[in-house]
GROMACS .gro file of C-alpha atoms in nm:
model
  481
    1MET     CA    1  -1.987   2.925   2.861
    2LYS     CA    2  -1.871   2.718   2.569
    3LYS     CA    3  -1.540   2.795   2.412
    4GLN     CA    4  -1.579   2.908   2.052
    5VAL     CA    5  -1.402   2.681   1.805
    6VAL     CA    6  -1.213   2.869   1.535
    7LEU     CA    7  -1.146   2.670   1.220
    8THR     CA    8  -0.862   2.733   0.979
    9PRO     CA    9  -0.954   2.795   0.611
   10GLU     CA   10  -0.825   2.444   0.528
   11GLU     CA   11  -1.048   2.286   0.795
   12GLU     CA   12  -1.350   2.483   0.673
   13ALA     CA   13  -1.284   2.371   0.315
   14CYS     CA   14  -1.251   2.010   0.434
   15LEU     CA   15  -1.584   2.030   0.619
   16GLN     CA   16  -1.753   2.178   0.312
   17LYS     CA   17  -1.637   1.880   0.104
   18LYS     CA   18  -1.805   1.628   0.337
   19PRO     CA   19  -2.089   1.445   0.158
   20PRO     CA   20  -2.445   1.509   0.275
   21ALA     CA   21  -2.577   1.280   0.549
   22TRP     CA   22  -2.842   1.123   0.324
   23ARG     CA   23  -2.570   0.994   0.091
   24ASN     CA   24  -2.436   0.747   0.349
   25TRP     CA   25  -2.788   0.633   0.440
   26LEU     CA   26  -2.861   0.573   0.071
   27ILE     CA   27  -2.541   0.372   0.016
   28LEU     CA   28  -2.604   0.170   0.332
   29ALA     CA   29  -2.954   0.092   0.205
   30ILE     CA   30  -2.810  -0.018  -0.132
   31ALA     CA   31  -2.556  -0.247   0.040
   32VAL     CA   32  -2.831  -0.406   0.253
   33LEU     CA   33  -3.054  -0.441  -0.054
   34VAL     CA   34  -2.775  -0.620  -0.242
   35TYR     CA   35  -2.756  -0.882   0.032
   36VAL     CA   36  -3.136  -0.915   0.058
   37VAL     CA   37  -3.161  -0.972  -0.319
   38SER     CA   38  -2.892  -1.241  -0.296
   39THR     CA   39  -3.115  -1.434  -0.053
   40GLN     CA   40  -3.374  -1.464  -0.330
   41LEU     CA   41  -3.139  -1.557  -0.612
   42SER     CA   42  -3.067  -1.897  -0.759
   43ILE     CA   43  -2.737  -1.895  -0.947
   44PRO     CA   44  -2.647  -2.202  -1.157
   45GLY     CA   45  -2.341  -2.377  -1.015
   46LEU     CA   46  -2.360  -2.193  -0.683
   47ASP     CA   47  -2.548  -2.325  -0.379
   48ARG     CA   48  -2.743  -2.106  -0.138
   49LYS     CA   49  -2.451  -2.035   0.099
   50GLY     CA   50  -2.228  -1.952  -0.197
   51THR     CA   51  -2.489  -1.708  -0.330
   52LEU     CA   52  -2.526  -1.546   0.012
   53ALA     CA   53  -2.148  -1.515   0.036
   54LEU     CA   54  -2.143  -1.338  -0.301
   55GLY     CA   55  -2.407  -1.090  -0.187
   56TYR     CA   56  -2.226  -1.037   0.144
   57VAL     CA   57  -1.891  -0.968  -0.026
   58ILE     CA   58  -2.044  -0.720  -0.273
   59ALA     CA   59  -2.223  -0.541   0.014
   60VAL     CA   60  -1.902  -0.517   0.221
   61ILE     CA   61  -1.705  -0.385  -0.077
   62ILE     CA   62  -1.971  -0.116  -0.132
   63LEU     CA   63  -1.934  -0.008   0.232
   64PHE     CA   64  -1.555   0.002   0.198
   65LEU     CA   65  -1.555   0.193  -0.131
   66PHE     CA   66  -1.781   0.470  -0.008
   67GLU     CA   67  -1.664   0.464   0.357
   68VAL     CA   68  -2.018   0.468   0.488
   69PHE     CA   69  -1.865   0.406   0.831
   70PRO     CA   70  -1.502   0.442   0.937
   71ILE     CA   71  -1.285   0.165   0.786
   72ALA     CA   72  -1.224   0.005   1.127
   73VAL     CA   73  -1.599  -0.006   1.199
   74ILE     CA   74  -1.677  -0.168   0.861
   75SER     CA   75  -1.408  -0.430   0.927
   76ILE     CA   76  -1.557  -0.515   1.266
   77LEU     CA   77  -1.909  -0.528   1.118
   78ALA     CA   78  -1.784  -0.765   0.847
   79VAL     CA   79  -1.676  -1.020   1.107
   80VAL     CA   80  -1.958  -0.986   1.363
   81VAL     CA   81  -2.240  -1.031   1.107
   82ALA     CA   82  -2.080  -1.330   0.930
   83GLY     CA   83  -2.193  -1.577   1.199
   84PRO     CA   84  -2.555  -1.459   1.240
   85LEU     CA   85  -2.596  -1.452   0.861
   86GLY     CA   86  -2.495  -1.818   0.852
   87LEU     CA   87  -2.200  -1.765   0.621
   88VAL     CA   88  -1.942  -1.931   0.848
   89PRO     CA   89  -1.944  -2.036   1.216
   90GLU     CA   90  -1.885  -1.737   1.441
   91ALA     CA   91  -1.565  -1.890   1.583
   92GLU     CA   92  -1.419  -1.930   1.233
   93ALA     CA   93  -1.503  -1.571   1.144
   94PHE     CA   94  -1.322  -1.437   1.451
   95ALA     CA   95  -1.030  -1.678   1.401
   96ASN     CA   96  -0.974  -1.527   1.057
   97PHE     CA   97  -1.007  -1.169   1.182
   98ALA     CA   98  -0.724  -1.112   1.428
   99VAL     CA   99  -0.453  -1.248   1.197
  100GLY     CA  100  -0.081  -1.170   1.215
  101PRO     CA  101  -0.044  -0.932   0.917
  102GLY     CA  102  -0.262  -0.670   1.087
  103PHE     CA  103  -0.038  -0.674   1.394
  104PHE     CA  104   0.267  -0.662   1.166
  105VAL     CA  105   0.141  -0.344   0.999
  106PHE     CA  106   0.061  -0.192   1.339
  107GLY     CA  107   0.418  -0.256   1.453
  108VAL     CA  108   0.564  -0.117   1.131
  109LEU     CA  109   0.351   0.198   1.169
  110MET     CA  110   0.509   0.253   1.513
  111ILE     CA  111   0.853   0.211   1.355
  112ALA     CA  112   0.761   0.464   1.084
  113ILE     CA  113   0.643   0.720   1.341
  114ALA     CA  114   0.972   0.678   1.528
  115PHE     CA  115   1.162   0.720   1.200
  116THR     CA  116   1.007   1.066   1.170
  117SER     CA  117   0.999   1.175   1.535
  118THR     CA  118   1.365   1.096   1.606
  119GLY     CA  119   1.476   1.313   1.313
  120PHE     CA  120   1.635   1.017   1.138
  121GLY     CA  121   1.384   1.053   0.854
  122LYS     CA  122   1.486   1.411   0.783
  123ARG     CA  123   1.855   1.318   0.803
  124THR     CA  124   1.804   1.034   0.554
  125SER     CA  125   1.612   1.250   0.306
  126LEU     CA  126   1.873   1.529   0.323
  127TYR     CA  127   2.158   1.290   0.251
  128VAL     CA  128   1.975   1.139  -0.046
  129SER     CA  129   1.878   1.472  -0.210
  130GLY     CA  130   2.116   1.573  -0.484
  131LEU     CA  131   2.326   1.262  -0.436
  132LEU     CA  132   2.352   1.210  -0.814
  133GLY     CA  133   2.431   1.568  -0.915
  134SER     CA  134   2.239   1.882  -1.009
  135LYS     CA  135   2.096   1.785  -1.347
  136PRO     CA  136   1.714   1.777  -1.321
  137LYS     CA  137   1.685   1.415  -1.433
  138ASN     CA  138   1.951   1.309  -1.183
  139VAL     CA  139   1.786   1.500  -0.899
  140LEU     CA  140   1.456   1.329  -0.984
  141LEU     CA  141   1.630   0.990  -0.982
  142SER     CA  142   1.796   1.059  -0.646
  143TYR     CA  143   1.457   1.147  -0.491
  144MET     CA  144   1.291   0.839  -0.640
  145LEU     CA  145   1.567   0.595  -0.542
  146GLY     CA  146   1.584   0.742  -0.191
  147THR     CA  147   1.209   0.727  -0.145
  148GLY     CA  148   1.191   0.376  -0.287
  149LEU     CA  149   1.472   0.245  -0.068
  150VAL     CA  150   1.330   0.391   0.254
  151SER     CA  151   0.973   0.281   0.177
  152SER     CA  152   1.093  -0.076   0.115
  153ILE     CA  153   1.159  -0.115   0.488
  154LEU     CA  154   0.921   0.144   0.632
  155ALA     CA  155   0.562   0.252   0.572
  156ASP     CA  156   0.524   0.426   0.237
  157ILE     CA  157   0.292   0.709   0.345
  158PRO     CA  158   0.526   0.888   0.592
  159THR     CA  159   0.817   0.831   0.352
  160ALA     CA  160   0.630   1.008   0.072
  161PHE     CA  161   0.540   1.297   0.305
  162ILE     CA  162   0.900   1.342   0.425
  163PHE     CA  163   1.056   1.345   0.078
  164GLY     CA  164   0.771   1.553  -0.064
  165ALA     CA  165   0.816   1.825   0.201
  166LEU     CA  166   1.188   1.844   0.128
  167ALA     CA  167   1.141   1.847  -0.250
  168VAL     CA  168   0.886   2.127  -0.250
  169GLU     CA  169   1.137   2.366  -0.091
  170LEU     CA  170   1.387   2.285  -0.365
  171LEU     CA  171   1.123   2.340  -0.635
  172LYS     CA  172   1.035   2.682  -0.492
  173LYS     CA  173   1.401   2.786  -0.494
  174ASN     CA  174   1.416   2.700  -0.864
  175GLY     CA  175   1.103   2.898  -0.951
  176CYS     CA  176   0.906   2.587  -1.048
  177MET     CA  177   0.549   2.712  -1.059
  178PRO     CA  178   0.284   2.469  -0.925
  179GLY     CA  179   0.066   2.332  -1.203
  180CYS     CA  180   0.295   2.463  -1.479
  181SER     CA  181   0.642   2.322  -1.415
  182ASN     CA  182   0.715   1.988  -1.579
  183PHE     CA  183   1.006   1.933  -1.341
  184GLY     CA  184   0.774   2.003  -1.048
  185LYS     CA  185   0.522   1.753  -1.184
  186SER     CA  186   0.783   1.483  -1.237
  187VAL     CA  187   0.928   1.519  -0.886
  188MET     CA  188   0.594   1.537  -0.706
  189ILE     CA  189   0.453   1.245  -0.906
  190GLY     CA  190   0.780   1.051  -0.886
  191ILE     CA  191   0.798   1.055  -0.505
  192PRO     CA  192   0.463   0.879  -0.434
  193ILE     CA  193   0.521   0.645  -0.728
  194ALA     CA  194   0.862   0.552  -0.583
  195ALA     CA  195   0.710   0.503  -0.236
  196THR     CA  196   0.448   0.267  -0.379
  197VAL     CA  197   0.684   0.071  -0.606
  198GLY     CA  198   0.966   0.063  -0.352
  199GLY     CA  199   0.718  -0.054  -0.088
  200LEU     CA  200   0.692  -0.396  -0.248
  201GLY     CA  201   1.066  -0.458  -0.200
  202THR     CA  202   1.035  -0.627   0.141
  203PRO     CA  203   0.738  -0.745   0.352
  204ALA     CA  204   0.800  -0.448   0.583
  205GLY     CA  205   0.730  -0.207   0.297
  206GLY     CA  206   0.352  -0.231   0.293
  207ALA     CA  207   0.030  -0.402   0.398
  208LEU     CA  208  -0.020  -0.567   0.058
  209ASN     CA  209   0.300  -0.768   0.101
  210VAL     CA  210   0.216  -0.923   0.437
  211MET     CA  211  -0.143  -0.973   0.327
  212THR     CA  212  -0.020  -1.176   0.028
  213ILE     CA  213   0.216  -1.380   0.247
  214SER     CA  214  -0.066  -1.451   0.493
  215MET     CA  215  -0.318  -1.552   0.227
  216LEU     CA  216  -0.068  -1.782   0.054
  217ALA     CA  217  -0.015  -1.956   0.388
  218ASN     CA  218  -0.385  -1.973   0.478
  219LEU     CA  219  -0.531  -2.066   0.139
  220CYS     CA  220  -0.270  -2.298  -0.010
  221ASP     CA  221  -0.019  -2.368   0.268
  222ILE     CA  222   0.268  -2.195   0.089
  223GLN     CA  223   0.514  -2.035   0.332
  224VAL     CA  224   0.706  -1.730   0.208
  225SER     CA  225   0.978  -1.597   0.437
  226PHE     CA  226   1.088  -1.235   0.472
  227LEU     CA  227   1.415  -1.321   0.295
  228GLN     CA  228   1.246  -1.507   0.011
  229TRP     CA  229   1.005  -1.220  -0.055
  230THR     CA  230   1.295  -0.974  -0.052
  231ILE     CA  231   1.503  -1.182  -0.293
  232ILE     CA  232   1.209  -1.201  -0.533
  233CYS     CA  233   1.066  -0.850  -0.506
  234PHE     CA  234   1.350  -0.613  -0.421
  235PRO     CA  235   1.523  -0.649  -0.763
  236PHE     CA  236   1.185  -0.609  -0.936
  237ALA     CA  237   1.110  -0.293  -0.739
  238THR     CA  238   1.453  -0.153  -0.833
  239ILE     CA  239   1.402  -0.231  -1.203
  240MET     CA  240   1.058  -0.071  -1.200
  241LEU     CA  241   1.189   0.240  -1.022
  242PHE     CA  242   1.433   0.303  -1.308
  243ILE     CA  243   1.163   0.236  -1.566
  244CYS     CA  244   0.918   0.469  -1.388
  245TRP     CA  245   1.189   0.737  -1.373
  246PHE     CA  246   1.261   0.699  -1.746
  247ILE     CA  247   0.891   0.728  -1.836
  248LEU     CA  248   0.852   1.035  -1.612
  249CYS     CA  249   1.143   1.206  -1.790
  250LYS     CA  250   0.973   1.143  -2.124
  251VAL     CA  251   0.618   1.236  -2.022
  252PHE     CA  252   0.725   1.548  -1.828
  253PRO     CA  253   1.060   1.666  -1.971
  254PRO     CA  254   1.220   1.919  -1.732
  255GLU     CA  255   1.213   2.285  -1.838
  256ILE     CA  256   1.531   2.373  -1.647
  257ASP     CA  257   1.889   2.272  -1.724
  258ASN     CA  258   2.032   2.278  -1.374
  259VAL     CA  259   1.884   2.252  -1.023
  260GLU     CA  260   1.984   2.531  -0.787
  261GLY     CA  261   1.967   2.517  -0.408
  262LEU     CA  262   2.152   2.190  -0.347
  263ASP     CA  263   2.414   2.390  -0.157
  264ASP     CA  264   2.142   2.486   0.091
  265ILE     CA  265   2.073   2.116   0.147
  266ALA     CA  266   2.442   2.064   0.219
  267GLU     CA  267   2.422   2.341   0.478
  268GLN     CA  268   2.118   2.180   0.638
  269LYS     CA  269   2.310   1.854   0.664
  270LYS     CA  270   2.591   2.034   0.846
  271GLU     CA  271   2.342   2.199   1.082
  272LEU     CA  272   2.205   1.857   1.179
  273GLY     CA  273   2.539   1.764   1.331
  274PRO     CA  274   2.616   1.409   1.444
  275MET     CA  275   2.340   1.156   1.507
  276SER     CA  276   2.148   1.215   1.830
  277ILE     CA  277   2.114   0.954   2.105
  278GLN     CA  278   1.750   0.900   2.003
  279GLU     CA  279   1.848   0.836   1.642
  280LYS     CA  280   2.112   0.584   1.751
  281LYS     CA  281   1.864   0.403   1.978
  282TYR     CA  282   1.614   0.388   1.695
  283LEU     CA  283   1.870   0.263   1.444
  284PHE     CA  284   1.994  -0.005   1.686
  285ILE     CA  285   1.642  -0.141   1.753
  286PHE     CA  286   1.544  -0.132   1.388
  287ALA     CA  287   1.869  -0.304   1.281
  288ILE     CA  288   1.797  -0.591   1.525
  289MET     CA  289   1.442  -0.621   1.388
  290LEU     CA  290   1.570  -0.628   1.030
  291VAL     CA  291   1.818  -0.905   1.109
  292LEU     CA  292   1.547  -1.107   1.285
  293TRP     CA  293   1.312  -1.062   0.988
  294LEU     CA  294   1.576  -1.177   0.742
  295THR     CA  295   1.656  -1.484   0.953
  296SER     CA  296   1.297  -1.577   1.043
  297SER     CA  297   1.331  -1.912   0.863
  298ILE     CA  298   1.614  -2.001   1.104
  299HIS     CA  299   1.474  -1.901   1.445
  300GLY     CA  300   1.105  -1.949   1.361
  301LEU     CA  301   0.972  -1.618   1.498
  302SER     CA  302   0.690  -1.479   1.287
  303LEU     CA  303   0.720  -1.141   1.114
  304TRP     CA  304   0.442  -0.994   1.328
  305ILE     CA  305   0.592  -1.105   1.661
  306ILE     CA  306   0.918  -0.933   1.569
  307ALA     CA  307   0.735  -0.618   1.454
  308VAL     CA  308   0.517  -0.583   1.765
  309VAL     CA  309   0.791  -0.667   2.018
  310GLY     CA  310   1.036  -0.434   1.843
  311ALA     CA  311   0.779  -0.153   1.840
  312ALA     CA  312   0.706  -0.213   2.210
  313PHE     CA  313   1.072  -0.148   2.298
  314LEU     CA  314   1.038   0.204   2.152
  315PHE     CA  315   0.813   0.287   2.449
  316MET     CA  316   1.040   0.137   2.717
  317PRO     CA  317   1.170   0.362   2.999
  318GLY     CA  318   1.528   0.454   2.925
  319ILE     CA  319   1.463   0.428   2.552
  320ASP     CA  320   1.166   0.669   2.542
  321ILE     CA  321   1.155   0.711   2.165
  322LEU     CA  322   0.775   0.704   2.157
  323ASN     CA  323   0.513   0.820   2.407
  324TRP     CA  324   0.165   0.681   2.344
  325ARG     CA  325  -0.019   0.974   2.504
  326GLN     CA  326   0.173   1.227   2.296
  327MET     CA  327   0.132   1.048   1.964
  328GLY     CA  328  -0.231   1.154   1.918
  329ASP     CA  329  -0.349   1.146   1.558
  330GLN     CA  330  -0.024   0.992   1.439
  331VAL     CA  331  -0.158   0.650   1.540
  332SER     CA  332  -0.397   0.515   1.277
  333CYS     CA  333  -0.552   0.172   1.327
  334GLU     CA  334  -0.745   0.178   1.001
  335VAL     CA  335  -0.489  -0.018   0.796
  336PRO     CA  336  -0.461  -0.311   1.043
  337TYR     CA  337  -0.841  -0.327   1.070
  338LEU     CA  338  -0.871  -0.315   0.692
  339ILE     CA  339  -0.640  -0.616   0.664
  340TRP     CA  340  -0.836  -0.805   0.929
  341GLY     CA  341  -1.170  -0.725   0.763
  342THR     CA  342  -1.061  -0.817   0.411
  343ASN     CA  343  -0.907  -1.142   0.542
  344VAL     CA  344  -1.252  -1.243   0.669
  345VAL     CA  345  -1.404  -1.149   0.332
  346ALA     CA  346  -1.145  -1.365   0.151
  347TYR     CA  347  -1.209  -1.658   0.386
  348ILE     CA  348  -1.586  -1.639   0.332
  349LEU     CA  349  -1.533  -1.633  -0.045
  350SER     CA  350  -1.324  -1.950  -0.024
  351ALA     CA  351  -1.513  -2.140   0.247
  352ASN     CA  352  -1.848  -2.118   0.065
  353GLY     CA  353  -1.720  -2.212  -0.279
  354THR     CA  354  -1.785  -1.863  -0.418
  355ALA     CA  355  -1.422  -1.806  -0.515
  356ALA     CA  356  -1.413  -2.144  -0.695
  357TRP     CA  357  -1.733  -2.058  -0.882
  358ILE     CA  358  -1.598  -1.720  -0.993
  359ALA     CA  359  -1.272  -1.886  -1.095
  360ASP     CA  360  -1.448  -2.152  -1.304
  361ASN     CA  361  -1.658  -1.891  -1.482
  362THR     CA  362  -1.375  -1.645  -1.553
  363LEU     CA  363  -1.013  -1.758  -1.572
  364GLY     CA  364  -1.123  -2.122  -1.572
  365ALA     CA  365  -1.228  -2.071  -1.935
  366LEU     CA  366  -0.859  -2.024  -2.020
  367ALA     CA  367  -0.774  -2.388  -1.938
  368GLY     CA  368  -0.540  -2.515  -2.210
  369SER     CA  369  -0.417  -2.167  -2.301
  370SER     CA  370  -0.049  -2.074  -2.286
  371THR     CA  371   0.095  -1.987  -1.946
  372ILE     CA  372   0.214  -1.649  -2.070
  373LEU     CA  373  -0.134  -1.551  -2.191
  374ILE     CA  374  -0.290  -1.655  -1.860
  375LEU     CA  375  -0.034  -1.458  -1.659
  376VAL     CA  376  -0.075  -1.149  -1.878
  377ILE     CA  377  -0.452  -1.158  -1.820
  378ALA     CA  378  -0.399  -1.208  -1.446
  379VAL     CA  379  -0.164  -0.908  -1.423
  380PHE     CA  380  -0.404  -0.703  -1.635
  381LEU     CA  381  -0.679  -0.780  -1.383
  382GLY     CA  382  -0.450  -0.681  -1.097
  383VAL     CA  383  -0.350  -0.350  -1.257
  384TYR     CA  384  -0.678  -0.231  -1.405
  385GLY     CA  385  -0.897  -0.399  -1.145
  386HIS     CA  386  -0.840  -0.082  -0.942
  387TYR     CA  387  -1.107   0.082  -1.158
  388ILE     CA  388  -1.359  -0.179  -1.038
  389ILE     CA  389  -1.238  -0.223  -0.679
  390PRO     CA  390  -1.037   0.093  -0.593
  391GLY     CA  391  -0.895  -0.028  -0.261
  392ALA     CA  392  -0.582  -0.241  -0.322
  393THR     CA  393  -0.638  -0.455  -0.012
  394ALA     CA  394  -1.000  -0.521  -0.110
  395LEU     CA  395  -0.883  -0.601  -0.464
  396LEU     CA  396  -0.640  -0.863  -0.330
  397ALA     CA  397  -0.903  -1.003  -0.092
  398VAL     CA  398  -1.124  -1.077  -0.393
  399LEU     CA  399  -0.864  -1.180  -0.653
  400ILE     CA  400  -0.622  -1.396  -0.450
  401PRO     CA  401  -0.882  -1.663  -0.354
  402ILE     CA  402  -0.992  -1.672  -0.719
  403MET     CA  403  -0.632  -1.723  -0.833
  404VAL     CA  404  -0.576  -1.999  -0.578
  405MET     CA  405  -0.890  -2.183  -0.695
  406THR     CA  406  -0.806  -2.133  -1.062
  407ALA     CA  407  -0.443  -2.247  -1.045
  408PRO     CA  408  -0.509  -2.627  -1.043
  409VAL     CA  409  -0.755  -2.595  -1.334
  410LEU     CA  410  -0.498  -2.400  -1.537
  411ASP     CA  411  -0.211  -2.627  -1.424
  412ILE     CA  412  -0.015  -2.325  -1.298
  413SER     CA  413   0.160  -2.270  -0.966
  414PRO     CA  414  -0.080  -2.087  -0.729
  415MET     CA  415   0.214  -1.885  -0.596
  416LEU     CA  416   0.298  -1.768  -0.948
  417LEU     CA  417  -0.058  -1.649  -1.010
  418VAL     CA  418  -0.089  -1.487  -0.668
  419MET     CA  419   0.245  -1.305  -0.702
  420CYS     CA  420   0.134  -1.169  -1.041
  421ILE     CA  421  -0.177  -1.026  -0.877
  422SER     CA  422   0.007  -0.898  -0.570
  423LEU     CA  423   0.273  -0.708  -0.766
  424ALA     CA  424   0.009  -0.564  -1.000
  425ALA     CA  425  -0.200  -0.441  -0.705
  426HIS     CA  426   0.081  -0.195  -0.625
  427VAL     CA  427  -0.014   0.015  -0.929
  428THR     CA  428  -0.247   0.211  -0.703
  429THR     CA  429  -0.192   0.550  -0.867
  430LEU     CA  430  -0.441   0.473  -1.145
  431LEU     CA  431  -0.700   0.610  -0.900
  432PRO     CA  432  -0.491   0.858  -0.702
  433PHE     CA  433  -0.780   0.995  -0.496
  434ALA     CA  434  -0.833   0.643  -0.356
  435ASP     CA  435  -0.466   0.603  -0.261
  436PRO     CA  436  -0.327   0.795   0.040
  437VAL     CA  437   0.032   0.750  -0.082
  438SER     CA  438  -0.049   0.921  -0.413
  439MET     CA  439  -0.216   1.208  -0.233
  440ALA     CA  440   0.089   1.269  -0.010
  441THR     CA  441   0.220   1.534  -0.253
  442TYR     CA  442  -0.109   1.642  -0.411
  443ASN     CA  443  -0.168   1.936  -0.176
  444HIS     CA  444   0.144   2.111  -0.314
  445ASP     CA  445  -0.056   2.165  -0.638
  446TYR     CA  446   0.221   2.061  -0.877
  447TRP     CA  447   0.014   1.788  -1.043
  448THR     CA  448  -0.350   1.724  -1.118
  449ILE     CA  449  -0.547   1.400  -1.110
  450PRO     CA  450  -0.536   1.374  -1.495
  451ASP     CA  451  -0.156   1.420  -1.483
  452MET     CA  452  -0.117   1.126  -1.243
  453VAL     CA  453  -0.366   0.906  -1.432
  454LYS     CA  454  -0.201   0.978  -1.769
  455TYR     CA  455   0.138   0.876  -1.635
  456SER     CA  456   0.002   0.575  -1.444
  457LEU     CA  457  -0.175   0.437  -1.751
  458ILE     CA  458   0.160   0.429  -1.929
  459TYR     CA  459   0.366   0.272  -1.654
  460GLY     CA  460   0.080   0.037  -1.558
  461THR     CA  461   0.071  -0.095  -1.914
  462VAL     CA  462   0.451  -0.137  -1.920
  463TRP     CA  463   0.427  -0.315  -1.583
  464ILE     CA  464   0.232  -0.606  -1.736
  465PRO     CA  465   0.490  -0.766  -1.970
  466ILE     CA  466   0.785  -0.685  -1.742
  467SER     CA  467   0.630  -0.843  -1.432
  468VAL     CA  468   0.522  -1.154  -1.625
  469ALA     CA  469   0.868  -1.205  -1.775
  470TYR     CA  470   1.036  -1.138  -1.440
  471LEU     CA  471   0.820  -1.380  -1.239
  472LEU     CA  472   0.857  -1.652  -1.503
  473ILE     CA  473   1.235  -1.629  -1.460
  474PHE     CA  474   1.204  -1.666  -1.081
  475HIS     CA  475   0.956  -1.950  -1.132
  476ALA     CA  476   1.206  -2.127  -1.355
  477ILE     CA  477   1.480  -2.109  -1.089
  478GLY     CA  478   1.240  -2.232  -0.819
  479LEU     CA  479   1.197  -1.921  -0.602
  480VAL     CA  480   0.834  -1.874  -0.713
  481ALA     CA  481   0.745  -2.239  -0.674
   0.00000   0.00000   0.00000
């Protein structure tokens, strides 16, 4: 006799939202049709392989956008069909699939899980809350700075969940009604924004960072160390956190004068007591990893070797911070596979001349224009390109090869153009439903999609001139060479 499965109301609602089966078959047919049509096209300036590569990339992006298959499956399909379709030799396709950044992200995800499971994540969030006083704007700033700092060295999604769960209790104690409270909106929007912006501070903060570092190395032989990225991006992330906080205070002015309940947080901190043995083990291992990352240019170990070996020690007998069998759904391989798949897509764009053709027919027309104008347009594409290619990793996979090919024509440093695109790609909240970090606080019902989009349009527009001016300064001093 089969055991009856009882679903919770949330699980039933989730199942009801699943698209009908025919929808995925239709989208798959459209993706295949796109490639078939490309086999019959003759595009001026693009040879047959370049045209096929264009059709292939569009088809893969369609599959990614609508998640016709699981992300990991699409990524594997992208590499296994590249050889038979004649786009690149099979060996080259696989060589560009299992690249280091995917392993780096996998290792960092293990570190993030340990951050939560040891209790160190809760301890950190409690100590940050209310650090700047009880005025609503100060409480918002303390949450955003805390979230941003933690997400700069750990995965942004769990960071947003941890701080969001703590903040919602404080909002309830202050009578902040979901959907109506401006203070509630600002806090619950500010936390995922801070996780996203803070995540660009170091390579460990997110997949986009290591993806950019990898593509700079692979496409134009520019090596960016952990320390160099941090020196460039951490100050920018800090500046943007303060600007995002300021805009939030203006867009959603708090309706309360003082935040109550911070005393309860102080009590919770006392109840935690001293750091546990597990927390100390975790902190020791992570501190060693951080030092090795920062000194990678000295000892020569790659970022991904350090990440994977460090994560492996979390499972060692005697340390026992993580147990693979008990982790269950906490382990998600989708992000590493997404990086691997999009790296193959980027390689195929470059190897077949498709990226160069797109570059010549788009940004190539700006040859002779001022550097500032070119950079502004590049950042604009990176920010608002999310409305064309919603996935940030897919957006970078398409735009970075184009920037690399365009740079010599425009007489601009390829690193400068690529960094403009990479920083801009972090404005993921323009399409919050396509960004898991944004959705980390959505289920608390304090903000709506229009609320997030309205705010993101403002800070995304402000992002453009600030990032251009900032990167030009670092280009002038030689750090963005």
